[in-house]
């Protein structure tokens, strides 16, 4: 779980950084955020942390919308 939680943290930081740069490929930050939320969903589920699980399920859904709007339909 420690590796997954650190991977989720690093992906979240990279995703936020990429989006904040507001450059041509910033939209791919949504993919990093998406993967980060998946990692944190796994950790929260395994640790039975309902607050963290709920938060990251919503992040997962929001990032899915970002991927669809900015990458799929462009």
XYZ file of N, CA and C in Angstrom, residues 3 5 10 12 14-15 20 24-25 28 32 35 37 40 46 50-51 54 56 58:
60
model
N 3.676 1.848 -1.578
C 4.086 2.192 -2.944
C 2.916 2.803 -3.705
N 0.282 4.369 -2.475
C -0.046 5.705 -1.965
C 0.977 6.740 -2.430
N 2.592 11.224 -6.110
C 3.460 11.757 -7.169
C 2.647 12.072 -8.430
N -0.506 12.806 -8.609
C -1.334 13.975 -8.324
C -0.541 15.272 -8.419
N 2.250 15.750 -10.154
C 2.602 15.957 -11.563
C 1.399 16.432 -12.372
N 0.225 15.859 -12.104
C -0.991 16.276 -12.807
C -1.326 17.726 -12.526
N -1.291 23.391 -14.339
C -1.006 24.772 -13.958
C -0.102 25.488 -14.959
N 0.491 23.630 -24.256
C -0.257 22.824 -25.228
C -0.592 21.413 -24.741
N 0.249 20.803 -23.967
C -0.042 19.445 -23.514
C -0.459 19.369 -22.045
N -3.063 16.720 -20.619
C -2.691 15.367 -20.208
C -2.517 15.245 -18.698
N -2.978 12.064 -15.515
C -2.199 11.835 -14.294
C -3.084 11.936 -13.057
N -5.184 8.739 -12.878
C -4.411 7.613 -12.335
C -4.153 7.782 -10.841
N -6.135 9.295 -8.707
C -7.369 8.973 -7.988
C -7.599 7.463 -7.938
N -5.441 6.188 -5.130
C -5.983 6.538 -3.825
C -7.286 5.805 -3.522
N -8.643 -0.368 0.784
C -7.892 -1.327 1.605
C -7.812 -0.899 3.069
N -13.423 5.741 4.470
C -14.556 6.153 3.643
C -14.479 7.600 3.169
N -13.902 8.473 3.967
C -13.768 9.870 3.549
C -12.819 9.980 2.349
N -14.492 8.376 -0.751
C -15.510 9.242 -1.346
C -14.866 10.379 -2.135
N -11.948 10.544 -3.548
C -11.272 10.108 -4.761
C -12.202 9.485 -5.790
N -15.075 10.903 -6.398
C -15.488 12.137 -7.077
C -14.369 12.696 -7.942
